PDB file of C-alpha atoms in Angstrom:
ATOM      1  CA  MET A   1      95.860  72.573  74.091  1.00 56.00           C
ATOM      2  CA  LEU A   2      93.370  74.154  71.553  1.00 66.00           C
ATOM      3  CA  ILE A   3      92.441  77.513  72.691  1.00 69.00           C
ATOM      4  CA  LEU A   4      95.745  77.964  73.084  1.00 73.00           C
ATOM      5  CA  SER A   5      96.708  77.434  69.843  1.00 75.00           C
ATOM      6  CA  GLY A   6      93.519  79.617  68.634  1.00 75.00           C
ATOM      7  CA  PHE A   7      94.005  82.798  70.561  1.00 76.00           C
ATOM      8  CA  LEU A   8      98.074  82.768  69.969  1.00 76.00           C
ATOM      9  CA  ALA A   9      96.749  82.051  65.334  1.00 76.00           C
ATOM     10  CA  GLY A  10      94.246  84.781  66.075  1.00 80.00           C
ATOM     11  CA  ARG A  11      96.901  86.695  67.255  1.00 76.00           C
ATOM     12  CA  TYR A  12     100.628  86.387  65.478  1.00 76.00           C
ATOM     13  CA  ALA A  13      99.416  84.401  62.516  1.00 77.00           C
ATOM     14  CA  LEU A  14      97.269  86.492  61.076  1.00 78.00           C
ATOM     15  CA  ASP A  15      99.144  86.794  57.132  1.00 83.00           C
ATOM     16  CA  ALA A  16     100.942  83.098  57.561  1.00 81.00           C
ATOM     17  CA  PRO A  17     100.428  79.520  58.649  1.00 78.00           C
ATOM     18  CA  MET A  18     102.216  79.776  62.737  1.00 74.00           C
ATOM     19  CA  SER A  19     104.658  77.364  62.185  1.00 76.00           C
ATOM     20  CA  LEU A  20     105.257  76.308  66.475  1.00 70.00           C
ATOM     21  CA  PHE A  21     104.327  72.950  68.374  1.00 68.00           C
ATOM     22  CA  ALA A  22     103.965  73.406  72.151  1.00 67.00           C
ATOM     23  CA  SER A  23     103.230  70.746  74.339  1.00 66.00           C
ATOM     24  CA  LEU A  24     101.890  71.607  77.892  1.00 62.00           C
ATOM     25  CA  VAL A  25     101.528  69.156  81.068  1.00 60.00           C
ATOM     26  CA  PHE A  26     100.161  69.500  84.485  1.00 55.00           C
ATOM     27  CA  GLU A  27     100.344  65.895  85.963  1.00 52.00           C
ATOM     28  CA  GLN A  28      99.251  66.732  89.288  1.00 52.00           C
ATOM     29  CA  SER A  29      95.132  65.863  90.484  1.00 55.00           C
ATOM     30  CA  TYR A  30      94.760  67.264  94.187  1.00 54.00           C
ATOM     31  CA  GLY A  31      91.227  65.670  94.667  1.00 56.00           C
ATOM     32  CA  GLY A  32      88.262  65.628  92.205  1.00 49.00           C
ATOM     33  CA  VAL A  33      87.223  68.391  91.146  1.00 49.00           C
ATOM     34  CA  GLU A  34      89.067  69.030  86.824  1.00 54.00           C
ATOM     35  CA  GLY A  35      88.425  71.798  84.856  1.00 60.00           C
ATOM     36  CA  ASP A  36      90.289  73.969  82.264  1.00 74.00           C
ATOM     37  CA  SER A  37      91.333  76.699  85.259  1.00 80.00           C
ATOM     38  CA  ALA A  38      94.419  76.158  84.947  1.00 80.00           C
ATOM     39  CA  SER A  39      94.152  77.369  81.543  1.00 82.00           C
ATOM     40  CA  SER A  40      95.295  80.648  81.554  1.00 86.00           C
ATOM     41  CA  ALA A  41      98.352  79.408  83.456  1.00 86.00           C
ATOM     42  CA  GLU A  42      99.508  77.493  81.009  1.00 84.00           C
ATOM     43  CA  LEU A  43      98.967  80.064  78.605  1.00 85.00           C
ATOM     44  CA  TYR A  44     101.396  82.334  81.523  1.00 88.00           C
ATOM     45  CA  ALA A  45     103.694  79.891  80.845  1.00 86.00           C
ATOM     46  CA  LEU A  46     103.901  79.473  77.020  1.00 84.00           C
ATOM     47  CA  MET A  47     103.275  82.913  77.134  1.00 86.00           C
ATOM     48  CA  SER A  48     106.701  83.289  79.155  1.00 88.00           C
ATOM     49  CA  ALA A  49     108.706  80.810  77.347  1.00 84.00           C
ATOM     50  CA  LEU A  50     108.722  83.094  73.745  1.00 83.00           C
ATOM     51  CA  ALA A  51     108.838  85.528  75.582  1.00 87.00           C
ATOM     52  CA  ASP A  52     112.403  84.085  77.430  1.00 90.00           C
ATOM     53  CA  ALA A  53     110.704  85.954  80.440  1.00 93.00           C
ATOM     54  CA  PRO A  54     110.870  84.454  83.918  1.00 93.00           C
ATOM     55  CA  LEU A  55     107.404  83.915  85.041  1.00 91.00           C
ATOM     56  CA  ARG A  56     107.671  85.481  89.742  1.00 91.00           C
ATOM     57  CA  GLN A  57     107.438  82.215  92.060  1.00 89.00           C
ATOM     58  CA  ASP A  58     105.306  83.278  94.222  1.00 89.00           C
ATOM     59  CA  LEU A  59     102.884  84.055  92.149  1.00 88.00           C
ATOM     60  CA  ALA A  60      99.551  81.548  92.310  1.00 88.00           C
ATOM     61  CA  VAL A  61      97.208  81.337  89.756  1.00 89.00           C
ATOM     62  CA  THR A  62      93.918  80.271  88.182  1.00 89.00           C
ATOM     63  CA  GLY A  63      91.320  81.384  85.897  1.00 88.00           C
ATOM     64  CA  SER A  64      90.018  79.599  82.351  1.00 86.00           C
ATOM     65  CA  VAL A  65      91.037  81.594  79.144  1.00 85.00           C
ATOM     66  CA  ASN A  66      89.199  81.588  76.074  1.00 84.00           C
ATOM     67  CA  GLN A  67      90.282  81.771  72.444  1.00 80.00           C
ATOM     68  CA  LEU A  68      90.160  85.646  72.423  1.00 83.00           C
ATOM     69  CA  GLY A  69      92.765  85.410  75.799  1.00 83.00           C
ATOM     70  CA  ASP A  70      89.955  86.591  78.132  1.00 86.00           C
ATOM     71  CA  VAL A  71      90.201  85.322  81.552  1.00 88.00           C
ATOM     72  CA  GLN A  72      86.658  83.946  82.259  1.00 89.00           C
ATOM     73  CA  ALA A  73      85.799  82.901  86.047  1.00 89.00           C
ATOM     74  CA  ILE A  74      86.578  80.368  88.058  1.00 89.00           C
ATOM     75  CA  GLY A  75      85.502  77.881  91.073  1.00 89.00           C
ATOM     76  CA  GLY A  76      86.256  77.431  93.818  1.00 91.00           C
ATOM     77  CA  VAL A  77      88.239  80.207  94.047  1.00 90.00           C
ATOM     78  CA  ASN A  78      88.132  80.153  97.648  1.00 92.00           C
ATOM     79  CA  GLU A  79      89.580  76.921  98.168  1.00 93.00           C
ATOM     80  CA  LYS A  80      92.504  77.556  95.158  1.00 91.00           C
ATOM     81  CA  ILE A  81      93.010  81.462  97.516  1.00 91.00           C
ATOM     82  CA  GLU A  82      92.938  79.760 101.354  1.00 92.00           C
ATOM     83  CA  GLY A  83      95.315  76.915 100.069  1.00 93.00           C
ATOM     84  CA  PHE A  84      97.923  78.349  98.245  1.00 91.00           C
ATOM     85  CA  PHE A  85      97.629  81.332 101.121  1.00 92.00           C
ATOM     86  CA  ASP A  86      97.578  77.486 103.622  1.00 93.00           C
ATOM     87  CA  VAL A  87     101.204  76.412 102.701  1.00 92.00           C
ATOM     88  CA  SER A  88     102.790  80.200 102.342  1.00 91.00           C
ATOM     89  CA  SER A  89     101.999  80.066 105.784  1.00 91.00           C
ATOM     90  CA  ALA A  90     103.600  77.183 106.408  1.00 93.00           C
ATOM     91  CA  ARG A  91     106.859  78.604 104.764  1.00 91.00           C
ATOM     92  CA  GLY A  92     106.492  81.936 105.965  1.00 89.00           C
ATOM     93  CA  LEU A  93     104.695  84.527 104.834  1.00 86.00           C
ATOM     94  CA  THR A  94     107.364  87.090 102.789  1.00 86.00           C
ATOM     95  CA  GLY A  95     104.955  90.382 101.582  1.00 84.00           C
ATOM     96  CA  SER A  96     104.763  88.743  97.597  1.00 86.00           C
ATOM     97  CA  GLN A  97     103.611  85.950  97.720  1.00 88.00           C
ATOM     98  CA  GLY A  98      99.679  86.383  96.534  1.00 87.00           C
ATOM     99  CA  VAL A  99      97.384  84.678  93.584  1.00 89.00           C
ATOM    100  CA  LEU A 100      96.305  85.586  90.403  1.00 88.00           C
ATOM    101  CA  ILE A 101      91.797  84.969  89.640  1.00 88.00           C
ATOM    102  CA  PRO A 102      89.354  85.835  87.439  1.00 89.00           C
ATOM    103  CA  SER A 103      88.335  89.191  87.978  1.00 87.00           C
ATOM    104  CA  ALA A 104      84.494  87.847  87.652  1.00 89.00           C
ATOM    105  CA  ASN A 105      85.696  86.037  90.853  1.00 90.00           C
ATOM    106  CA  VAL A 106      86.236  88.960  93.034  1.00 87.00           C
ATOM    107  CA  GLN A 107      82.470  89.711  93.221  1.00 88.00           C
ATOM    108  CA  HIS A 108      82.232  84.854  95.089  1.00 85.00           C
ATOM    109  CA  LEU A 109      85.113  85.877  97.520  1.00 90.00           C
ATOM    110  CA  MET A 110      84.268  84.861 101.762  1.00 92.00           C
ATOM    111  CA  LEU A 111      87.223  83.914 102.639  1.00 92.00           C
ATOM    112  CA  ARG A 112      88.949  83.085 105.959  1.00 92.00           C
ATOM    113  CA  GLU A 113      89.413  85.683 108.726  1.00 91.00           C
ATOM    114  CA  ASP A 114      93.346  84.723 108.557  1.00 91.00           C
ATOM    115  CA  VAL A 115      93.417  85.708 105.363  1.00 89.00           C
ATOM    116  CA  VAL A 116      90.937  88.605 104.959  1.00 87.00           C
ATOM    117  CA  LYS A 117      93.589  89.595 108.057  1.00 86.00           C
ATOM    118  CA  ALA A 118      96.993  88.909 106.121  1.00 86.00           C
ATOM    119  CA  CYS A 119      95.505  90.693 103.021  1.00 83.00           C
ATOM    120  CA  ALA A 120      94.569  94.461 104.929  1.00 82.00           C
ATOM    121  CA  ALA A 121      98.304  93.028 107.339  1.00 82.00           C
ATOM    122  CA  GLY A 122     100.715  92.641 103.427  1.00 77.00           C
ATOM    123  CA  ASP A 123     101.586  89.696 104.383  1.00 71.00           C
ATOM    124  CA  SER A 124      99.784  88.612 100.675  1.00 63.00           C
ATOM    125  CA  ARG A 125      97.677  89.599  98.438  1.00 58.00           C
ATOM    126  CA  SER A 126      94.749  88.716  96.464  1.00 51.00           C
ATOM    127  CA  ILE A 127      95.196  90.355  93.174  1.00 48.00           C
ATOM    128  CA  ARG A 128      92.771  89.639  89.874  1.00 45.00           C
ATOM    129  CA  SER A 129      94.113  89.162  86.434  1.00 41.00           C
ATOM    130  CA  ARG A 130      93.263  91.249  83.820  1.00 39.00           C
ATOM    131  CA  VAL A 131      95.124  89.358  81.241  1.00 37.00           C
ATOM    132  CA  SER A 132      92.158  90.103  78.638  1.00 35.00           C
ATOM    133  CA  ARG A 133      92.809  90.141  75.188  1.00 34.00           C
ATOM    134  CA  ARG A 134      95.799  91.222  76.435  1.00 34.00           C
ATOM    135  CA  ALA A 135      97.936  88.232  77.118  1.00 34.00           C
ATOM    136  CA  SER A 136     100.629  89.697  73.681  1.00 30.00           C
ATOM    137  CA  HIS A 137     101.167  91.709  75.888  1.00 29.00           C
ATOM    138  CA  PHE A 138     103.133  90.450  77.925  1.00 27.00           C
TER     139      PHE A 138
END
C-alpha cells in the first residue's frame, strides 16, 4: 500500500499534505506464488472509489505498479490469461471479457491454441495495460 500512497501523494498532494486513508484486502490465494502483481488492480479499485466511477467486472487485471504509476511486467502472465479464459468459457464467452496485462509482458505471451483462436474470433481479448503515468486520468 505504500507504493500506492507514494503515487497518490506525488500526483495529488504536491502543495499540501494528503489527508486520505485507504485500506484494501485481497484475501484469496490460489497457489504458492505471491507477489505484487495485484497492485495495478489495487490502484484501479482505489481510483474507481475516489472518482465514484465503477469498474468493468468482465475484465481481469494483473500488473505491478511503481510509485510513478508505471505498470510493470509480472510473472505467470500466460497462466493468468488462460485461467481467466477457462473461467469465462465455463460461464459463457460474451466477447467483452478480457485481461489487462502490462505492455512489457506482450512479448512473453505463449498462449494455448484455444485462447488464441477465441481472441482471433473476437470471443475474448487480451488488452495491454498502458496506464503508465496516466493512472490519474481515470
